[in-house]
Amino acid sequence: MTDDELLAILKPRVELLKSQVDAACERVNRDPAEVTIVAVTKTVSPRVAGLMPRLGLPNLGESRPQELWRKAEAIPNATFHLIGHLQRNKLDRTIPLVALMHSADSERMLTALNAFGIEHARPVHVLLEVNISREEAKGGIAIEDLASLYARFHESPGLSIRGLMGMAAYADNPEAARPAFRILRELRDELQQTHGKPLRELSMGMSGDFVPAIEEGATLIRPGSLLFADLPADQ
Ligand SMILES: *Cc1c(COP(=O)(O)O)cnc(C)c1O
């Protein structure tokens, strides 16, 4: 496959996604400029991922640090988001490559990120991942623990907590995800009220449920398979 052949497959997918984002925004009177599409490139090669900035999607999401390192080296014109677990021994190498860490989900991780930010005199931009699906197998801060964790870290000099991230339980019907997204927005609103400090970002919505996520206030959506499923194998 040449780049042009790949672009010919990807371009209509990106256009369809953007038109669906616009339509969802219009239904709830939001400006589409408030919604950033983070293309989740974890299943594709650096070459395919590297085409996304040319299609107007410069924000790329990766769930594994090693894969993020590889893509960051190959694609200097992209902006990277870490959306998966970060082991502390990979923190030093990963954080400098990442514009936003979506998956800060424990006191230990926040402590380590804060120390990193202080050491490098630049606050680490993070979202707190909340376990809105209440599934034990899923990561994320328990809803009950969020307020105290935020209170503890929101003034940490090495951190800039920009908002919350969440994943709904898997379901065939996108509407099933809506209540979980609403909970994430309400949690964000409560923290803003309590502390009188803006928490702009809500990272929620993947291929199957980004429409209700946008309608409930998502500022970052994370579609993957919608863009990259069934590409010819010889990328
Ligand atoms: C893989 C992944 C996505 C993308 O999921 P799709 O269903 O392929 O759109 C989004 N967010 C996270 C955290 C992921 O791990």
Short mmCIF file of C-alpha atoms and ligand atoms in Angstrom, two decimals:
data_model
loop_
_atom_site.label_atom_id
_atom_site.label_comp_id
_atom_site.label_asym_id
_atom_site.label_seq_id
_atom_site.Cartn_x
_atom_site.Cartn_y
_atom_site.Cartn_z
CA MET A 1 0.00 0.00 0.00
CA THR A 2 1.27 3.43 -0.86
CA ASP A 3 0.61 6.42 1.35
CA ASP A 4 -1.85 7.70 -1.23
CA GLU A 5 -3.78 4.43 -1.18
CA LEU A 6 -3.93 4.53 2.62
CA LEU A 7 -4.99 8.16 2.58
CA ALA A 8 -7.78 7.29 0.16
CA ILE A 9 -9.13 4.79 2.72
CA LEU A 10 -8.64 6.99 5.76
CA LYS A 11 -9.86 10.30 4.40
CA PRO A 12 -13.56 9.38 4.10
CA ARG A 13 -13.45 7.83 7.58
CA VAL A 14 -12.05 11.04 9.03
CA GLU A 15 -14.60 13.12 7.14
CA LEU A 16 -17.48 10.96 8.36
CA LEU A 17 -16.22 11.20 11.93
CA LYS A 18 -15.88 14.98 11.73
CA SER A 19 -19.37 15.35 10.32
CA GLN A 20 -20.76 13.22 13.15
CA VAL A 21 -18.87 15.32 15.70
CA ASP A 22 -20.29 18.48 14.13
CA ALA A 23 -23.82 17.07 14.14
CA ALA A 24 -23.57 16.03 17.80
CA CYS A 25 -22.29 19.49 18.73
CA GLU A 26 -25.09 21.15 16.84
CA ARG A 27 -27.74 19.10 18.66
CA VAL A 28 -26.59 20.44 22.01
CA ASN A 29 -25.48 23.89 20.91
CA ARG A 30 -21.79 23.35 21.35
CA ASP A 31 -19.00 24.75 19.22
CA PRO A 32 -17.17 21.86 17.45
CA ALA A 33 -13.92 23.69 18.20
CA GLU A 34 -14.42 22.65 21.83
CA VAL A 35 -14.05 18.97 20.92
CA THR A 36 -10.59 17.61 20.15
CA ILE A 37 -10.39 14.30 18.34
CA VAL A 38 -7.57 12.16 19.73
CA ALA A 39 -7.04 9.41 17.14
CA VAL A 40 -6.14 6.23 19.04
CA THR A 41 -3.37 4.73 16.94
CA LYS A 42 -2.46 1.81 19.22
CA THR A 43 -3.40 -0.81 16.62
CA VAL A 44 -1.59 0.69 13.64
CA SER A 45 1.98 1.19 12.46
CA PRO A 46 3.88 4.47 12.80
CA ARG A 47 3.44 4.91 9.07
CA VAL A 48 -0.36 4.83 9.23
CA ALA A 49 -0.41 6.95 12.39
CA GLY A 50 1.90 9.43 10.67
CA LEU A 51 -0.75 10.12 8.03
CA MET A 52 -3.23 11.46 10.56
CA PRO A 53 -1.80 14.99 10.87
CA ARG A 54 -2.18 15.30 7.10
CA LEU A 55 -5.86 14.45 7.51
CA GLY A 56 -6.33 17.18 10.10
CA LEU A 57 -5.96 14.96 13.18
CA PRO A 58 -2.61 15.89 14.78
CA ASN A 59 -3.57 14.51 18.21
CA LEU A 60 -2.69 10.84 18.64
CA GLY A 61 -3.46 8.57 21.58
CA GLU A 62 -1.37 5.57 22.61
CA SER A 63 -1.99 3.20 25.49
CA ARG A 64 1.48 1.64 25.79
CA PRO A 65 4.53 3.76 26.63
CA GLN A 66 6.96 1.81 24.42
CA GLU A 67 4.69 2.17 21.42
CA LEU A 68 4.31 5.87 22.18
CA TRP A 69 8.11 6.27 22.18
CA ARG A 70 8.32 4.57 18.80
CA LYS A 71 5.59 6.70 17.25
CA ALA A 72 6.83 9.95 18.81
CA GLU A 73 10.20 9.39 17.20
CA ALA A 74 8.67 8.58 13.83
CA ILE A 75 6.03 11.35 13.84
CA PRO A 76 7.53 14.62 15.07
CA ASN A 77 4.58 16.70 13.86
CA ALA A 78 1.98 14.93 16.05
CA THR A 79 0.83 15.73 19.60
CA PHE A 80 0.77 12.68 21.84
CA HIS A 81 -1.68 11.64 24.53
CA LEU A 82 -1.05 8.74 26.88
CA ILE A 83 -4.32 6.93 27.49
CA GLY A 84 -3.08 3.81 29.27
CA HIS A 85 -1.19 2.70 32.30
CA LEU A 86 2.27 4.12 32.96
CA GLN A 87 4.74 2.11 35.03
CA ARG A 88 6.83 4.41 37.15
CA ASN A 89 10.09 3.16 35.66
CA LYS A 90 8.92 4.45 32.25
CA LEU A 91 7.82 7.83 33.52
CA ASP A 92 11.05 9.74 32.83
CA ARG A 93 11.16 8.71 29.23
CA THR A 94 7.45 9.04 28.52
CA ILE A 95 6.26 12.27 30.12
CA PRO A 96 8.47 14.60 28.05
CA LEU A 97 6.83 13.19 24.90
CA VAL A 98 3.26 13.60 26.09
CA ALA A 99 1.08 16.73 25.89
CA LEU A 100 -1.59 15.27 28.16
CA MET A 101 -1.61 12.18 30.35
CA HIS A 102 -5.23 10.97 30.42
CA SER A 103 -4.79 8.09 32.80
CA ALA A 104 -3.50 9.32 36.16
CA ASP A 105 -5.36 6.96 38.43
CA SER A 106 -3.67 6.58 41.79
CA GLU A 107 -2.09 8.50 44.61
CA ARG A 108 1.21 6.82 43.86
CA MET A 109 1.13 7.88 40.21
CA LEU A 110 0.14 11.45 41.06
CA THR A 111 2.92 11.66 43.62
CA ALA A 112 5.46 10.47 41.05
CA LEU A 113 4.15 12.82 38.34
CA ASN A 114 4.23 15.75 40.74
CA ALA A 115 7.83 14.97 41.64
CA PHE A 116 8.70 14.81 37.95
CA GLY A 117 7.02 18.16 37.27
CA ILE A 118 8.84 19.83 40.16
CA GLU A 119 12.17 18.38 39.14
CA HIS A 120 11.77 19.64 35.57
CA ALA A 121 10.18 22.95 36.62
CA ARG A 122 7.23 22.28 34.33
CA PRO A 123 3.89 21.00 35.64
CA VAL A 124 2.75 17.73 34.10
CA HIS A 125 -0.64 18.09 32.41
CA VAL A 126 -2.91 15.29 33.58
CA LEU A 127 -6.47 14.10 33.67
CA LEU A 128 -7.72 12.02 36.57
CA GLU A 129 -9.09 8.74 35.27
CA VAL A 130 -12.28 7.84 37.09
CA ASN A 131 -13.81 4.38 37.15
CA ILE A 132 -17.25 5.54 36.00
CA SER A 133 -18.31 2.08 34.83
CA ARG A 134 -17.70 0.72 38.34
CA GLU A 135 -16.24 -2.43 36.78
CA GLU A 136 -13.62 -3.91 39.04
CA ALA A 137 -11.44 -5.04 36.15
CA LYS A 138 -11.17 -1.47 34.85
CA GLY A 139 -8.65 1.04 36.07
CA GLY A 140 -9.42 4.44 37.40
CA ILE A 141 -10.02 6.17 40.67
CA ALA A 142 -13.13 4.99 42.51
CA ILE A 143 -15.83 7.65 42.35
CA GLU A 144 -15.83 7.77 46.16
CA ASP A 145 -12.11 8.59 46.27
CA LEU A 146 -12.04 11.30 43.62
CA ALA A 147 -12.87 14.35 45.75
CA SER A 148 -10.21 13.65 48.36
CA LEU A 149 -7.56 12.82 45.77
CA TYR A 150 -8.30 16.03 43.87
CA ALA A 151 -8.25 18.07 47.08
CA ARG A 152 -4.90 16.57 47.91
CA PHE A 153 -3.23 17.21 44.54
CA HIS A 154 -4.90 20.17 42.85
CA GLU A 155 -2.41 22.66 44.25
CA SER A 156 0.63 20.48 43.71
CA PRO A 157 3.24 22.60 41.94
CA GLY A 158 4.39 19.76 39.67
CA LEU A 159 0.91 19.00 38.37
CA SER A 160 -1.65 20.77 36.25
CA ILE A 161 -4.88 18.81 36.59
CA ARG A 162 -6.90 19.73 33.51
CA GLY A 163 -9.97 17.54 33.97
CA LEU A 164 -11.29 13.99 34.11
CA MET A 165 -11.20 10.92 31.90
CA GLY A 166 -13.56 7.97 31.91
CA MET A 167 -14.65 4.90 30.00
CA ALA A 168 -18.16 3.54 29.88
CA ALA A 169 -18.82 -0.18 30.07
CA TYR A 170 -18.82 -1.86 26.71
CA ALA A 171 -22.30 -2.05 25.16
CA ASP A 172 -23.79 -2.43 21.69
CA ASN A 173 -26.05 0.54 22.19
CA PRO A 174 -24.21 3.88 22.51
CA GLU A 175 -27.05 5.27 24.61
CA ALA A 176 -26.13 2.80 27.35
CA ALA A 177 -22.96 4.85 27.92
CA ARG A 178 -24.74 8.15 28.47
CA PRO A 179 -25.40 7.85 32.23
CA ALA A 180 -21.72 7.13 32.90
CA PHE A 181 -20.67 10.18 30.88
CA ARG A 182 -23.17 12.31 32.71
CA ILE A 183 -21.72 11.15 36.01
CA LEU A 184 -18.24 12.17 34.87
CA ARG A 185 -19.47 15.63 33.91
CA GLU A 186 -21.27 16.04 37.22
CA LEU A 187 -18.16 14.98 39.12
CA ARG A 188 -16.19 17.58 37.19
CA ASP A 189 -18.80 20.26 37.91
CA GLU A 190 -18.76 19.45 41.63
CA LEU A 191 -14.96 19.72 41.81
CA GLN A 192 -15.07 23.04 39.97
CA GLN A 193 -17.65 24.36 42.39
CA THR A 194 -15.92 23.13 45.50
CA HIS A 195 -12.54 24.55 44.57
CA GLY A 196 -13.58 27.51 42.41
CA LYS A 197 -11.09 26.53 39.78
CA PRO A 198 -11.74 25.55 36.14
CA LEU A 199 -11.43 21.90 35.14
CA ARG A 200 -11.95 22.23 31.44
CA GLU A 201 -11.34 18.81 30.02
CA LEU A 202 -13.58 15.76 29.86
CA SER A 203 -11.94 12.90 27.96
CA MET A 204 -14.75 10.49 27.19
CA GLY A 205 -16.16 8.65 24.21
CA MET A 206 -14.57 6.04 21.94
CA SER A 207 -15.63 4.67 18.53
CA GLY A 208 -18.88 3.22 19.80
CA ASP A 209 -20.06 5.99 22.08
CA PHE A 210 -18.51 9.33 21.15
CA VAL A 211 -21.87 10.84 20.16
CA PRO A 212 -23.51 10.66 23.60
CA ALA A 213 -20.11 11.64 25.09
CA ILE A 214 -20.09 14.88 23.09
CA GLU A 215 -23.71 15.54 23.95
CA GLU A 216 -22.77 15.16 27.63
CA GLY A 217 -19.84 17.55 27.37
CA ALA A 218 -16.74 15.69 26.14
CA THR A 219 -13.87 18.00 25.17
CA LEU A 220 -11.61 15.13 24.06
CA ILE A 221 -12.88 12.02 22.30
CA ARG A 222 -10.75 8.93 21.69
CA PRO A 223 -11.86 6.98 18.61
CA GLY A 224 -9.64 4.13 17.42
CA SER A 225 -11.29 1.25 15.56
CA LEU A 226 -13.67 3.59 13.78
CA LEU A 227 -10.68 5.05 11.94
CA PHE A 228 -8.36 2.06 11.68
CA ALA A 229 -10.38 -1.17 11.55
CA ASP A 230 -9.77 -3.52 8.62
CA LEU A 231 -6.87 -1.74 6.98
CA PRO A 232 -5.00 -3.91 4.50
CA ALA A 233 -2.36 -5.86 6.40
CA ASP A 234 0.65 -4.68 4.40
CA GLN A 235 0.82 -1.20 5.91
C1 LIG B 1 -8.28 1.51 22.71
C2 LIG B 1 -8.80 2.67 23.45
C3 LIG B 1 -9.65 3.59 22.84
C4 LIG B 1 -10.17 3.42 21.42
O1 LIG B 1 -11.18 2.45 21.43
P1 LIG B 1 -12.04 2.14 20.11
O2 LIG B 1 -13.20 1.37 20.62
O3 LIG B 1 -11.16 1.37 19.20
O4 LIG B 1 -12.44 3.45 19.54
C5 LIG B 1 -10.04 4.70 23.56
N1 LIG B 1 -9.63 4.90 24.84
C6 LIG B 1 -8.82 4.03 25.47
C7 LIG B 1 -8.41 4.31 26.86
C8 LIG B 1 -8.38 2.89 24.80
O5 LIG B 1 -7.57 2.03 25.43
#
